[in-house]
Amino acid sequence: MSIIAQSSPNIALIKYWGNRDDELRLPAADSLSMVLDFPTVSATVDSSEVLSIRSYDHDGIEKLQTEASVDRLKKHWTLTKKFLRSIGRTQELPEEISITIHSGIPPSIGIASSAAVFSCLAEAYAALVRGKALTREEVSIIGRLGSGSGARNSFGGYVALENHGEGIGSAYGRQIASEEHWMLHDIILVPSREEKKVGSTEGHAKATTSPLFAERIRQIPRRMRECIDAIQRKDFEKLQTVSEEDSLDMHHVMETQNPPLRYLSDATHRIIDDIKTLRDREKLQVLFTMDAGPTVHLICTEDSREAVEAFAGRQKDCIMFKAKTGKSSHLVEK
Ligand code: DP6
């Protein structure tokens, strides 16, 4: 019985950085993102005698599995079983599985490929569970166990990842608004295709070493409220103010943790300065935000899209991707 699921990345508007439990990927604070419709990842999962993993990159070429990526997938499967056991559903799962992943996402370009991969696997694993369907919150928890931000793909549109008490199931996604409520564009500018040296998992584990971390955690509840309100009212200026504040704040934490993580490049800063100038001059509704890489996400309204795309097209040293508000991870075929 083959199960095929599909998912895509999300872009955080209030960033997740730092865990209260690294092993279980329980975030230190809430976060919120917009699911994207592009690029996509698909995963085919089957029950099998032994665990087998195959993965194909965006060119369709089979990727050599590193020990680290195999270990992460294995650990995710083990944690998924642990979570299902905690809600009394594990006996319904096969002992081992085969996984085939097709990723449309170029690696390490600051677009969260791990969120797309693990939310996709969560969708497929949930479909393996016989009997009553898992809830979207339970699917979100399974995604989170592989990649914290992956918890935000089990709903479409705008999704918060929120903490609720203690234990393996104590952080999961909540839909703030659907993709139909407010369609925004994400014009993605990738200034560098170098593989980043330190990934998010390692970075999260050192977040508390930044002297700015405690204040960041203190500010998040207010930012979450403002961001949720901005989305519900479709107030772009409010969304811009709070999300830019939060993105820059997360990078200050990263840059002051030990060892420091400097994801933003000169090109990132130049793009930010230039888009601010253009935004003021042409009264555009566009905001910038950066995850764990130099990639700049220019999120804009339909009315401002043409001007933002023209700006992005002039950045000759960058690769450009275009995405918009997307739907949740979902099954393709069973
Ligand atoms: C900067 O979800 O990639 O993109 O749990 O280790 O996979 P892991 O971390 P990940 O962290 C996301 C960090 C971020 C901000 C965000 O997406 O909220």
Tab-separated table of N, CA, C and O and ligand atoms in Angstrom, residues 10-19 22 24-26 30-33 72 110-115 118 143-152 161 196 199-205 216 246 250-251 254 263 290-293, ligand 1:
chain	number	residue	atom	x	y	z
A	10	ASN	N	7.289	26.886	4.219
A	10	ASN	CA	6.532	28.027	4.740
A	10	ASN	C	7.533	29.125	5.053
A	10	ASN	O	8.725	28.864	5.222
A	11	ILE	N	7.039	30.361	5.100
A	11	ILE	CA	7.936	31.459	5.469
A	11	ILE	C	7.419	32.084	6.763
A	11	ILE	O	6.255	32.486	6.850
A	12	ALA	N	8.322	32.140	7.745
A	12	ALA	CA	7.914	32.627	9.074
A	12	ALA	C	7.775	34.138	9.084
A	12	ALA	O	8.620	34.865	8.541
A	13	LEU	N	6.708	34.599	9.723
A	13	LEU	CA	6.481	36.046	9.925
A	13	LEU	C	6.865	36.410	11.363
A	13	LEU	O	7.366	37.494	11.625
A	14	ILE	N	6.616	35.488	12.290
A	14	ILE	CA	7.187	35.561	13.645
A	14	ILE	C	8.015	34.280	13.760
A	14	ILE	O	7.483	33.175	13.651
A	15	LYS	N	9.310	34.448	13.953
A	15	LYS	CA	10.236	33.323	13.790
A	15	LYS	C	10.304	32.409	15.015
A	15	LYS	O	10.228	32.875	16.157
A	16	TYR	N	10.532	31.162	14.699
A	16	TYR	CA	10.815	30.140	15.719
A	16	TYR	C	12.328	30.055	15.838
A	16	TYR	O	13.014	29.740	14.868
A	17	TRP	N	12.865	30.378	17.013
A	17	TRP	CA	14.311	30.239	17.211
A	17	TRP	C	14.589	29.856	18.654
A	17	TRP	O	14.331	30.623	19.572
A	18	GLY	N	15.072	28.660	18.864
A	18	GLY	CA	15.369	28.175	20.213
A	18	GLY	C	14.281	27.250	20.709
A	18	GLY	O	13.103	27.422	20.385
A	19	ASN	N	14.709	26.221	21.442
A	19	ASN	CA	13.776	25.206	21.935
A	19	ASN	C	13.735	25.174	23.454
A	19	ASN	O	14.722	25.497	24.112
A	22	ASP	N	15.247	20.333	22.935
A	22	ASP	CA	15.829	20.135	21.597
A	22	ASP	C	15.458	18.777	21.008
A	22	ASP	O	15.179	18.665	19.817
A	24	LEU	N	12.815	16.874	21.456
A	24	LEU	CA	11.421	16.783	20.996
A	24	LEU	C	11.026	17.975	20.127
A	24	LEU	O	9.863	18.104	19.745
A	25	ARG	N	11.985	18.863	19.865
A	25	ARG	CA	11.696	20.078	19.093
A	25	ARG	C	10.468	20.805	19.652
A	25	ARG	O	9.529	21.129	18.918
A	26	LEU	N	10.512	21.026	20.948
A	26	LEU	CA	9.465	21.837	21.576
A	26	LEU	C	9.991	23.265	21.623
A	26	LEU	O	11.006	23.535	22.277
A	30	ASP	N	6.154	30.751	20.787
A	30	ASP	CA	5.252	30.532	19.655
A	30	ASP	C	5.828	31.188	18.389
A	30	ASP	O	6.710	32.055	18.474
A	31	SER	N	5.327	30.788	17.250
A	31	SER	CA	5.763	31.373	15.971
A	31	SER	C	4.587	31.351	15.000
A	31	SER	O	3.544	30.767	15.295
A	32	LEU	N	4.775	31.995	13.865
A	32	LEU	CA	3.658	32.090	12.903
A	32	LEU	C	4.216	32.212	11.487
A	32	LEU	O	5.188	32.942	11.264
A	33	SER	N	3.615	31.511	10.555
A	33	SER	CA	4.128	31.608	9.181
A	33	SER	C	3.021	31.548	8.142
A	33	SER	O	1.867	31.244	8.445
A	72	ARG	N	18.450	11.423	10.942
A	72	ARG	CA	17.336	12.343	11.258
A	72	ARG	C	15.996	11.707	10.872
A	72	ARG	O	15.017	11.806	11.612
A	110	GLY	N	18.017	28.743	2.094
A	110	GLY	CA	17.267	29.585	3.033
A	110	GLY	C	15.779	29.428	2.847
A	110	GLY	O	14.994	30.174	3.402
A	111	ILE	N	15.370	28.451	2.041
A	111	ILE	CA	13.946	28.101	1.969
A	111	ILE	C	13.851	26.795	2.745
A	111	ILE	O	14.596	25.855	2.461
A	112	ALA	N	12.949	26.765	3.719
A	112	ALA	CA	12.968	25.658	4.673
A	112	ALA	C	12.587	24.326	4.034
A	112	ALA	O	11.426	23.953	3.994
A	113	SER	N	13.589	23.604	3.512
A	113	SER	CA	13.271	22.323	2.894
A	113	SER	C	12.934	21.285	3.948
A	113	SER	O	12.106	20.412	3.718
A	114	SER	N	13.544	21.383	5.134
A	114	SER	CA	13.247	20.372	6.154
A	114	SER	C	11.793	20.460	6.594
A	114	SER	O	11.143	19.437	6.815
A	115	ALA	N	11.248	21.658	6.657
A	115	ALA	CA	9.830	21.805	7.042
A	115	ALA	C	8.942	21.112	6.012
A	115	ALA	O	7.993	20.397	6.371
A	118	PHE	N	9.522	17.111	6.293
A	118	PHE	CA	8.956	16.438	7.469
A	118	PHE	C	7.436	16.626	7.595
A	118	PHE	O	6.746	15.737	8.100
A	143	GLY	N	4.849	16.351	12.294
A	143	GLY	CA	5.737	17.187	11.478
A	143	GLY	C	6.792	17.864	12.339
A	143	GLY	O	7.980	17.878	12.015
A	144	ARG	N	6.340	18.395	13.496
A	144	ARG	CA	7.251	19.114	14.409
A	144	ARG	C	8.376	18.226	14.919
A	144	ARG	O	9.501	18.689	15.125
A	145	LEU	N	8.083	16.929	15.081
A	145	LEU	CA	9.105	16.020	15.621
A	145	LEU	C	10.276	15.836	14.652
A	145	LEU	O	11.356	15.413	15.047
A	146	GLY	N	10.064	16.163	13.378
A	146	GLY	CA	11.161	16.089	12.398
A	146	GLY	C	11.796	17.440	12.140
A	146	GLY	O	13.003	17.563	11.942
A	147	SER	N	10.971	18.479	12.130
A	147	SER	CA	11.447	19.845	11.913
A	147	SER	C	10.447	20.775	12.586
A	147	SER	O	9.259	20.759	12.228
A	148	GLY	N	10.933	21.558	13.538
A	148	GLY	CA	10.011	22.389	14.326
A	148	GLY	C	9.054	23.185	13.460
A	148	GLY	O	7.838	23.175	13.664
A	149	SER	N	9.601	23.860	12.449
A	149	SER	CA	8.747	24.716	11.619
A	149	SER	C	7.818	23.891	10.729
A	149	SER	O	6.834	24.421	10.208
A	150	GLY	N	8.114	22.608	10.564
A	150	GLY	CA	7.255	21.721	9.776
A	150	GLY	C	5.870	21.559	10.396
A	150	GLY	O	4.914	21.182	9.707
A	151	ALA	N	5.756	21.871	11.677
A	151	ALA	CA	4.446	21.801	12.358
A	151	ALA	C	3.465	22.790	11.751
A	151	ALA	O	2.260	22.661	11.917
A	152	ARG	N	4.012	23.819	11.059
A	152	ARG	CA	3.138	24.880	10.540
A	152	ARG	C	2.628	24.603	9.130
A	152	ARG	O	2.107	25.506	8.487
A	161	LEU	N	2.372	28.212	15.380
A	161	LEU	CA	2.820	27.043	16.148
A	161	LEU	C	2.810	27.479	17.604
A	161	LEU	O	3.553	28.397	17.982
A	196	LYS	N	24.800	26.214	3.533
A	196	LYS	CA	25.146	26.902	4.781
A	196	LYS	C	25.905	25.956	5.704
A	196	LYS	O	25.686	24.745	5.687
A	199	GLY	N	23.332	24.403	10.245
A	199	GLY	CA	21.887	24.301	10.010
A	199	GLY	C	21.091	24.771	11.222
A	199	GLY	O	21.648	25.029	12.287
A	200	SER	N	19.757	24.835	11.033
A	200	SER	CA	18.894	25.355	12.101
A	200	SER	C	18.954	24.504	13.368
A	200	SER	O	18.974	25.048	14.472
A	201	THR	N	18.984	23.169	13.193
A	201	THR	CA	18.932	22.295	14.376
A	201	THR	C	20.060	22.640	15.339
A	201	THR	O	19.841	22.819	16.546
A	202	GLU	N	21.272	22.762	14.793
A	202	GLU	CA	22.431	23.114	15.624
A	202	GLU	C	22.281	24.518	16.199
A	202	GLU	O	22.642	24.767	17.352
A	203	GLY	N	21.774	25.416	15.373
A	203	GLY	CA	21.613	26.816	15.780
A	203	GLY	C	20.620	26.980	16.915
A	203	GLY	O	20.884	27.696	17.885
A	204	HIS	N	19.474	26.294	16.811
A	204	HIS	CA	18.454	26.378	17.863
A	204	HIS	C	19.055	26.022	19.221
A	204	HIS	O	18.754	26.655	20.232
A	205	ALA	N	19.890	24.969	19.208
A	205	ALA	CA	20.433	24.436	20.466
A	205	ALA	C	21.330	25.444	21.180
A	205	ALA	O	21.583	25.303	22.378
A	216	ARG	N	14.025	38.555	23.653
A	216	ARG	CA	13.265	38.095	22.476
A	216	ARG	C	12.031	37.282	22.925
A	216	ARG	O	10.928	37.507	22.450
A	246	ASP	N	10.617	41.390	13.938
A	246	ASP	CA	10.923	40.060	14.462
A	246	ASP	C	12.052	39.373	13.693
A	246	ASP	O	12.909	38.712	14.280
A	250	MET	N	15.516	38.216	15.386
A	250	MET	CA	16.025	36.839	15.395
A	250	MET	C	17.480	36.813	14.906
A	250	MET	O	18.328	36.109	15.475
A	251	HIS	N	17.769	37.596	13.857
A	251	HIS	CA	19.151	37.585	13.354
A	251	HIS	C	20.124	38.210	14.360
A	251	HIS	O	21.272	37.781	14.442
A	254	MET	N	20.843	35.391	16.675
A	254	MET	CA	21.753	34.441	16.018
A	254	MET	C	23.197	34.967	16.024
A	254	MET	O	24.143	34.242	16.300
A	263	TYR	N	24.011	34.659	9.154
A	263	TYR	CA	23.376	34.156	7.937
A	263	TYR	C	23.213	35.254	6.879
A	263	TYR	O	23.133	34.966	5.702
A	290	MET	N	13.846	37.258	6.501
A	290	MET	CA	14.885	36.269	6.203
A	290	MET	C	14.849	35.161	7.248
A	290	MET	O	14.801	35.436	8.443
A	291	ASP	N	14.876	33.907	6.806
A	291	ASP	CA	15.009	32.774	7.726
A	291	ASP	C	16.502	32.494	7.947
A	291	ASP	O	17.295	33.419	7.935
A	292	ALA	N	16.894	31.235	8.062
A	292	ALA	CA	18.292	30.926	8.383
A	292	ALA	C	19.151	30.887	7.116
A	292	ALA	O	19.656	29.841	6.717
A	293	GLY	N	19.316	32.042	6.493
A	293	GLY	CA	20.139	32.130	5.293
A	293	GLY	C	20.107	33.546	4.758
A	293	GLY	O	19.339	34.379	5.262
B	1	DP6	C1	14.954	30.495	11.036
B	1	DP6	O1	12.291	24.251	11.674
B	1	DP6	O2	14.389	24.603	10.315
B	1	DP6	O3	13.500	29.238	9.652
B	1	DP6	O4	13.505	21.991	13.863
B	1	DP6	O5	15.924	22.060	13.376
B	1	DP6	O6	14.284	21.717	11.495
B	1	DP6	P1	14.563	22.329	12.865
B	1	DP6	O7	14.511	23.866	12.664
B	1	DP6	P2	13.704	24.665	11.624
B	1	DP6	O8	13.850	26.128	12.211
B	1	DP6	C2	13.297	27.209	11.559
B	1	DP6	C3	14.097	28.385	11.823
B	1	DP6	C4	13.754	29.584	10.982
B	1	DP6	C5	12.562	30.359	11.556
B	1	DP6	C6	11.191	29.784	11.312
B	1	DP6	O9	10.949	29.134	10.277
B	1	DP6	O10	10.331	30.033	12.160
